[in-house]
Each structure stands twice: as structure tokens, then as C-alpha cells.
Coordinates of C-alpha atoms and ligand atoms in Angstrom, one line a residue:
X136 CA 14.7 13.2 6.6
X137 CA 13.3 10.4 5.5
X138 CA 9.9 9.6 3.6
X139 CA 8.4 6.8 2.9
X140 CA 7.6 5.6 -0.3
X141 CA 8.6 1.8 -0.7
X142 CA 8.0 -0.5 1.8
X143 CA 11.6 -1.2 1.4
X144 CA 12.7 1.9 2.8
X145 CA 12.1 1.4 6.0
X146 CA 14.6 -2.0 8.1
X147 CA 12.1 -4.9 9.6
X148 CA 13.6 -2.8 12.9
X149 CA 11.6 0.7 12.0
X150 CA 8.8 -1.5 11.2
X151 CA 9.3 -3.8 14.5
X152 CA 9.0 -0.6 15.8
X153 CA 6.5 1.2 14.6
X154 CA 4.2 -1.5 15.0
X155 CA 5.3 -1.6 18.9
X156 CA 3.9 2.2 19.5
X157 CA 0.8 1.8 17.1
X158 CA -0.3 -1.2 19.5
X159 CA 0.8 1.3 22.7
X160 CA -1.7 4.3 20.7
X161 CA -4.4 1.3 20.6
X162 CA -3.9 0.5 23.8
X163 CA -3.8 4.6 25.5
X164 CA -3.9 7.3 22.1
X165 CA -4.5 9.9 24.9
X166 CA -1.7 9.6 25.5
X167 CA -0.4 11.0 22.3
X168 CA -3.1 14.3 22.0
X169 CA -0.1 16.8 22.3
X170 CA 2.3 14.7 20.6
X171 CA 2.1 16.7 17.3
X172 CA 1.2 20.2 18.6
X173 CA 2.1 22.5 16.4
X174 CA 2.3 20.7 13.4
X175 CA 1.0 20.3 10.0
X176 CA 0.1 17.3 7.6
X177 CA -1.0 17.9 3.9
X178 CA -2.8 15.6 2.6
X179 CA -3.0 15.7 -1.0
X180 CA -5.1 13.9 -2.7
X181 CA -5.6 13.7 -7.0
X182 CA -7.2 9.6 -6.5
X183 CA -9.6 9.1 -5.1
X184 CA -9.9 7.6 -1.0
X185 CA -12.0 7.2 2.1
X186 CA -9.9 5.1 4.3
X187 CA -5.7 6.8 3.6
X188 CA -7.1 10.3 3.3
X189 CA -9.2 10.0 6.6
X190 CA -7.6 8.1 8.7
X191 CA -3.8 10.3 8.0
X192 CA -6.2 13.2 8.7
X193 CA -7.8 11.8 12.1
X194 CA -4.2 10.6 13.5
X195 CA -2.5 14.0 12.6
X196 CA -6.5 15.3 14.7
X197 CA -5.3 12.7 17.5
X198 CA -2.1 13.9 17.6
X199 CA -3.2 17.4 18.1
X200 CA -1.6 18.4 14.9
X201 CA -3.1 20.5 11.7
X202 CA -4.3 19.6 8.4
X203 CA -5.0 20.3 5.3
X204 CA -5.0 19.4 1.4
X205 CA -7.1 18.9 -1.1
X206 CA -8.8 15.5 -1.9
X207 CA -9.0 15.5 -6.1
X208 CA -6.6 17.4 -8.6
X209 CA -9.4 19.2 -10.3
X210 CA -9.0 21.6 -6.4
X211 CA -5.3 21.6 -7.2
X212 CA -2.9 24.0 -9.9
X213 CA -2.0 19.9 -11.1
X214 CA -5.8 20.8 -13.2
X215 CA -4.2 23.5 -14.8
X216 CA -0.5 22.1 -15.7
X217 CA 1.9 22.3 -12.2
X218 CA 4.2 19.6 -12.3
X219 CA 4.9 17.1 -9.3
X220 CA 7.9 18.4 -8.2
X221 CA 7.4 22.2 -7.9
X222 CA 3.5 20.6 -5.8
X223 CA 6.9 19.3 -3.3
X224 CA 8.0 22.8 -3.1
X225 CA 5.2 24.8 -2.6
X226 CA 3.8 22.4 0.5
X227 CA 7.3 22.0 1.2
X228 CA 6.5 26.1 2.1
X229 CA 3.0 24.8 3.9
X230 CA 3.0 22.4 5.7
X231 CA 6.0 19.5 7.7
X232 CA 5.0 16.3 6.5
X233 CA 3.3 15.3 3.2
X234 CA 0.9 12.5 2.6
X235 CA 0.4 12.1 -1.3
X236 CA -1.0 9.0 -3.4
X237 CA -1.0 10.0 -7.3
X238 CA -2.7 8.3 -10.5
X239 CA 0.9 7.8 -10.9
X240 CA 3.0 5.2 -10.9
X241 CA 6.2 7.3 -8.7
X242 CA 4.6 10.4 -8.2
X243 CA 5.2 10.1 -4.3
X244 CA 8.7 9.4 -5.5
X245 CA 8.8 13.0 -7.3
X246 CA 7.9 14.7 -4.2
X247 CA 9.8 12.7 -1.8
X248 CA 12.8 14.2 -4.1
X249 CA 11.9 18.1 -4.0
X250 CA 10.2 18.5 -1.0
X251 CA 11.9 19.8 1.8
X252 CA 9.6 17.8 4.4
X253 CA 8.6 14.0 4.6
X254 CA 6.4 13.0 2.1
X255 CA 4.2 9.9 2.4
X256 CA 3.5 7.8 -0.4
X257 CA -0.6 7.6 0.1
X258 CA -0.7 4.9 -2.7
X259 CA 0.8 5.3 -6.7
X260 CA -1.2 4.2 -9.5
X261 CA -0.7 0.7 -9.2
X262 CA 3.0 0.4 -7.7
X263 CA 2.8 1.2 -4.0
X264 CA 0.6 1.8 -1.4
X265 CA 2.7 1.1 1.4
X266 CA 0.9 2.6 4.2
X267 CA -2.0 -0.3 3.5
X268 CA 1.2 -2.6 4.8
X269 CA 2.0 -1.3 7.7
X270 CA -2.3 -1.4 8.9
X271 CA -2.3 -4.6 7.0
X272 CA 1.1 -5.4 9.6
X273 CA -0.2 -4.0 12.5
X274 CA -4.0 -6.1 12.3
X275 CA -1.8 -9.1 11.8
X276 CA 0.0 -8.8 15.0
X277 CA -2.4 -7.8 17.2
X278 CA -4.3 -10.6 15.3
X279 CA -1.9 -13.5 14.5
X280 CA 0.7 -12.4 17.1
X281 CA 3.5 -12.7 15.7
X282 CA 4.6 -11.1 11.7
X283 CA 5.8 -15.0 11.1
X284 CA 5.5 -18.7 9.9
X285 CA 1.7 -17.7 9.0
X286 CA 0.5 -19.7 5.8
X287 CA -1.1 -16.2 3.7
X288 CA -3.4 -16.7 0.8
X289 CA -3.8 -14.0 -1.3
X290 CA -7.2 -13.3 -3.6
X291 CA -8.3 -11.6 -6.4
X292 CA -6.6 -8.5 -8.4
X293 CA -3.1 -9.6 -8.2
X294 CA -1.8 -8.1 -11.1
X295 CA -2.8 -4.0 -10.4
X296 CA -3.5 -4.3 -6.3
X297 CA -0.3 -2.5 -5.0
X298 CA -1.9 -3.4 -2.1
X299 CA -0.7 -6.8 -1.7
X300 CA 2.2 -6.2 -3.8
X301 CA 3.9 -3.7 -0.5
X302 CA 2.5 -6.6 1.3
X303 CA 3.9 -9.7 -0.2
X304 CA 7.4 -7.0 0.2
X305 CA 7.4 -6.8 3.7
X306 CA 6.3 -10.0 4.9
X307 CA 9.2 -12.2 2.6
X308 CA 10.7 -10.4 5.4
X309 CA 10.3 -12.3 7.9
X310 CA 11.3 -16.3 9.3
X311 CA 9.1 -19.1 6.9
X312 CA 6.0 -17.1 5.8
X313 CA 4.1 -19.1 2.8
X314 CA 2.4 -17.0 0.1
X315 CA -0.8 -18.8 -2.2
X316 CA -1.8 -16.6 -4.7
X317 CA -5.8 -17.2 -6.2
X318 CA -6.2 -15.2 -9.1
X319 CA -7.3 -15.6 -12.2
X320 CA -4.9 -15.7 -15.0
X321 CA -4.9 -12.5 -16.5
X322 CA -4.7 -10.4 -12.7
X323 CA -1.9 -12.9 -11.8
X324 CA 0.9 -11.1 -9.8
X325 CA 3.2 -9.7 -11.7
X326 CA 7.1 -11.4 -11.9
X327 CA 9.0 -8.8 -10.2
X328 CA 7.2 -8.3 -7.3
X329 CA 7.7 -12.1 -5.8
X330 CA 11.6 -12.5 -7.4
X331 CA 12.0 -9.8 -5.7
X332 CA 10.8 -11.7 -2.2
X333 CA 13.6 -14.8 -2.5
X334 CA 12.9 -16.3 1.2
X335 CA 9.4 -16.5 1.3
X336 CA 7.6 -19.1 -0.6
X337 CA 5.1 -18.7 -3.5
X338 CA 2.0 -21.0 -4.7
X339 CA -0.5 -20.5 -7.6
X340 CA -4.1 -20.9 -8.8
X341 CA -6.8 -19.7 -10.0
X342 CA -8.7 -21.7 -7.4
X343 CA -9.6 -20.3 -4.6
X344 CA -11.2 -23.2 -2.9
X345 CA -7.8 -25.5 -3.6
X346 CA -6.2 -24.0 -0.3
X347 CA -8.7 -22.8 2.1
X348 CA -7.7 -24.7 5.1
X349 CA -4.5 -23.9 5.2
X350 CA -4.9 -20.4 5.3
X351 CA -3.4 -18.9 8.3
X352 CA -4.1 -15.2 6.8
X353 CA -7.0 -14.2 2.7
X354 CA -6.8 -11.3 2.1
X355 CA -8.8 -10.5 -0.6
X356 CA -8.8 -8.3 -2.7
X357 CA -11.2 -6.2 -5.0
X358 CA -11.0 -6.3 -9.0
X359 CA -9.3 -2.8 -9.8
X360 CA -11.8 -1.5 -12.8
X361 CA -9.8 1.5 -12.8
X362 CA -7.1 0.4 -13.8
X363 CA -7.9 -1.8 -16.8
X364 CA -7.2 -0.6 -20.5
X365 CA -10.1 -2.9 -22.4
X366 CA -13.6 -2.8 -20.1
X367 CA -14.5 -5.5 -21.1
X368 CA -11.5 -7.3 -19.7
X369 CA -12.6 -6.2 -16.6
X370 CA -16.6 -7.2 -16.9
X371 CA -15.1 -10.1 -17.0
X372 CA -13.6 -11.1 -14.3
X373 CA -15.3 -8.6 -11.7
X374 CA -17.0 -11.8 -10.5
X375 CA -14.2 -14.2 -10.2
X376 CA -14.0 -15.2 -6.5
X377 CA -17.2 -13.8 -3.7
X378 CA -16.5 -14.7 -0.6
X379 CA -19.2 -16.5 1.2
X380 CA -20.5 -17.5 4.6
X381 CA -20.3 -21.0 2.8
X382 CA -16.7 -20.9 1.0
X383 CA -15.3 -20.8 4.4
X384 CA -16.9 -23.2 6.6
X385 CA -13.8 -25.9 6.1
X386 CA -11.0 -23.0 7.0
X387 CA -9.5 -22.9 10.1
X388 CA -11.2 -21.3 13.2
X389 CA -8.6 -18.7 14.0
X390 CA -8.5 -17.4 10.0
X391 CA -7.8 -13.5 10.0
X392 CA -9.3 -12.0 6.5
X393 CA -8.7 -9.3 5.4
X394 CA -9.6 -6.6 3.0
X395 CA -8.1 -2.7 2.3
X396 CA -11.7 -2.3 1.4
X397 CA -13.0 -0.6 -0.8
X398 CA -15.0 -4.1 -1.1
X399 CA -17.7 -3.6 -3.5
X400 CA -19.1 -7.7 -4.1
X401 CA -16.2 -10.0 -3.6
X402 CA -16.3 -10.5 0.2
X403 CA -20.2 -11.2 1.0
X404 CA -22.0 -8.8 3.8
X405 CA -23.1 -12.1 5.2
X406 CA -19.1 -13.1 5.7
X407 CA -19.2 -9.7 8.1
X408 CA -20.2 -11.2 11.5
X409 CA -18.2 -13.8 11.7
X410 CA -15.6 -13.3 13.2
X411 CA -13.3 -14.0 11.2
X412 CA -13.8 -11.0 9.7
X413 CA -11.6 -8.4 10.8
X414 CA -11.0 -5.8 7.9
X415 CA -13.0 -2.7 9.7
X416 CA -10.6 -3.9 12.7
X417 CA -8.0 -3.7 9.7
X418 CA -9.1 0.4 9.1
X419 CA -9.4 1.5 12.6
X420 CA -5.4 0.1 12.7
X421 CA -4.6 2.6 10.0
X422 CA -5.3 5.1 11.3
X423 CA -3.1 3.8 15.1
X424 CA -0.6 3.1 12.8
X425 CA -0.4 5.9 10.6
X426 CA 0.3 7.9 14.1
X427 CA 3.4 6.5 14.3
X428 CA 4.5 7.0 11.1
X429 CA 3.2 10.8 11.7
X430 CA 5.5 10.7 15.1
X431 CA 8.7 8.4 13.8
X432 CA 9.2 10.9 10.3
X433 CA 8.7 14.2 12.1
X434 CA 11.1 13.2 14.6
X435 CA 13.7 12.8 12.2
X436 CA 12.3 15.2 9.6
X437 CA 15.7 18.1 9.6
X438 CA 14.6 20.2 6.1
X439 CA 17.4 17.9 4.3
X440 CA 16.6 16.9 0.7
X441 CA 16.7 13.2 0.4
X442 CA 18.9 11.6 -2.0
X443 CA 19.2 11.7 -5.5
X444 CA 19.2 9.1 -7.4
X445 CA 21.5 7.2 -8.9
X446 CA 21.5 5.8 -11.9
X447 CA 22.7 4.9 -15.4
X448 CA 21.3 6.9 -19.1
X449 CA 20.9 5.8 -21.6
X450 CA 17.4 4.3 -20.8
X451 CA 13.0 5.5 -22.1
X452 CA 10.8 4.4 -19.7
X453 CA 8.2 3.1 -22.2
X454 CA 5.0 2.4 -19.2
X455 CA 1.9 4.5 -19.8
X456 CA 1.4 4.7 -16.3
X457 CA 4.3 6.3 -15.1
X458 CA 5.1 9.3 -13.8
X459 CA 7.9 10.2 -16.7
X460 CA 5.5 9.8 -19.1
X461 CA 3.9 13.0 -18.4
X462 CA 5.8 15.0 -16.9
X463 CA 8.6 14.9 -19.4
X464 CA 11.1 17.3 -18.0
X465 CA 11.9 14.2 -16.1
X466 CA 15.3 13.0 -16.0
X467 CA 14.7 8.7 -17.4
X468 CA 17.1 6.6 -15.3
X469 CA 17.2 2.8 -14.3
X470 CA 19.1 1.5 -11.7
X471 CA 20.1 -2.9 -11.7
X472 CA 17.2 -4.4 -9.4
X473 CA 19.5 -8.0 -7.2
X474 CA 18.6 -9.4 -9.6
X475 CA 20.5 -6.9 -12.3
X476 CA 17.5 -6.0 -13.5
X477 CA 18.0 -2.8 -15.1
X478 CA 14.7 -1.1 -13.4
X479 CA 12.6 3.4 -14.1
X480 CA 13.7 4.2 -10.2
X481 CA 9.7 6.2 -10.5
X482 CA 8.3 2.9 -11.8
X483 CA 10.6 -0.6 -11.8
X484 CA 9.0 -1.5 -14.8
X485 CA 11.7 -2.7 -17.0
Ligands
CP239 N1 -7.1 0.9 1.3 C1 -7.6 1.9 0.9 O1 -6.7 3.1 0.6 O2 -9.4 3.0 0.7 P1 -8.9 4.0 0.0 O3 -9.0 3.5 -1.2 O4 -10.6 4.5 0.5 O5 -8.1 5.3 0.6

């Protein structure tokens, strides 16, 4: 059995196969109308969502399957103190596959360790959002015809924006990609994301206009209000970059503008009419790639839980956003990353 917690759980070959299936679904969705007949998806959303939850649900409906779930923690027994592990064991009795979004980093991983059905991470705090990355990969492939040799501008909140962390992890596995990281100094990309992507080239800047003429992809992100410990800091930084038609005048004619959405005001609605604006097509691609993902994980499902983590004891994670900070019975486990640095297995913090 396989779960998807981090985009690195999938090999490049698996990513390519999912994109190929996603392309086929996009061209002929009716062909897949009975692919998951008799199967049930549970959507466990402990945090708000429009696109991820509803595209998962639409995906399962279009595959002929069923959907159960909840859209806020307060309507589940988490509100009474039920653990993520127990929730996952219970939902394994009711569903064939689980998609979970949770504000605590590592929560979907804990679910995967305890479920007897595949678990998909639909976003865990500011950590990972692998199905958004699959959506982004399919969108880039459909727009540019390749996932290699691209100059990709990532703009906005690169510190808390989980979608850009997963996108760097995925795109750096393809040849010749260069990332221009555009953010205020306070919201720069975490070091671990950059150091885990040794094959890619990175440039950091605070100036969006400096590299505008170079971008093949411009990936804009929202400043993540809900992740700021100090709301006055959010107020100070929230309008750091607002994309307008004037600002993209000097950009390539075939640049693709992506945004995981929701947008607040970081892209002017005046940009929407520009053919380079791909973000609404991107949301549709999210449904196609989630259909491909559900089919793939169900095809591998054999009820055997994923392997328990091996690591070293004697460490205590101090990240207040880590699942271990709330679920006290979880064992703190650390393991070495590719650079020999010890990291929490749930949240990746050192
Ligand atoms: N892109 C994305 O994750 O959107 P939602 O928060 O609406 O699911």
C-alpha cells in the first residue's frame, strides 16, 4: 500500500505516469466514469478549503465512486479530543482512501502510519501540499509541453506557502530548472527546501521586476495571514507584490502565470483576461490529476500499513506547529537528511 504525504514519496517515473493519465482524463473524462465504482473516498478537512476538498470530491464522483467526510474540525470528534491516529483507524473502516488536510505539520503522516487504506496529504500547516504540486506539474506540462529547462519565478510568501515548498521539491528533480525566489526578506524560502534540491539553480531577490523578462513560469502565492504569529507583521507585508497588466508588459509572450488560489489581491483581476493567466485552468487540472491519483493509489492498496519510521531517539521537536506538540503520546523520532542534518520525521524541522 502506498500513501502520498510528501511529493518525494513518488518517483519521477510515477509523477510522469500520473501526468500521462491526467492528460488522458482531460482529453476524455467519460472513459473513466466507472473506474472507482463501489469505492469510497473520505475527505477529512480540519482546515478550510474550496479547491482541494471539492476537487477531490468531484474527482471521486466523476470516477463513479462515493464520498464521505467533514469540512471542519468542529464537526468531527477531534473537537472532543480524538487523536489523528484513532481518526485514521476509524475512517479505515468506512472508506477505501482518505484525503486529509490538517493545520498541524505531520498530521497526515501520523494518519498514514495508522490507517489500513491509502492516505493523501491535502495540506499540513505550512509544510507540504503534494496534490497541489501534482496539479501544478500537470498545468506546467499542459501549458509548456515540458517540465525541464524552465525558469520559474516563485513570488510572495515563500516561508509559509507550502505549495512552493512541494513545487521546488518536484521540479528540481527535472533537468535544468532555475528558480527565481521573489519575497520580502522576512518571508524567504526555508533553507531546508533549497538544500534538499541540489540539482536546481536558485536566485533570491526582493524585486519582482528584476527578472520579469526571464520567467517561463510565474508562480504567485498569497501571503498566508493564518500562519503569522504576529498579525501586525502580516499587515506590514501583505501587499508586498501585486501583479498588474503593467508589470507583465515586459514578460515573455508565452509566460504562464500560475497561482494555487485562493487569491486575495496579489494578482489584479485585470490580469485574468490575459491569455498567460492560467490559474483557473490550473484549478480544473486539479480535478483531473486527483482522479489519476485516486485510481493509482487504489490500484496499489492491499490493506498493509506503510512501514513504521526508523530513526533515532533522544530528540524532542520544539516546533509548535508539529503534530507532536499537540499529540503528546507520539514518539519523537529524528532521522538524518541527505546532508546528515537531524530532522523531525513529522515536520522536517531540525
Ligand atoms: N489551492 C488550494 O489548496 O486551495 P484550497 O485552500 O481552496 O483548497
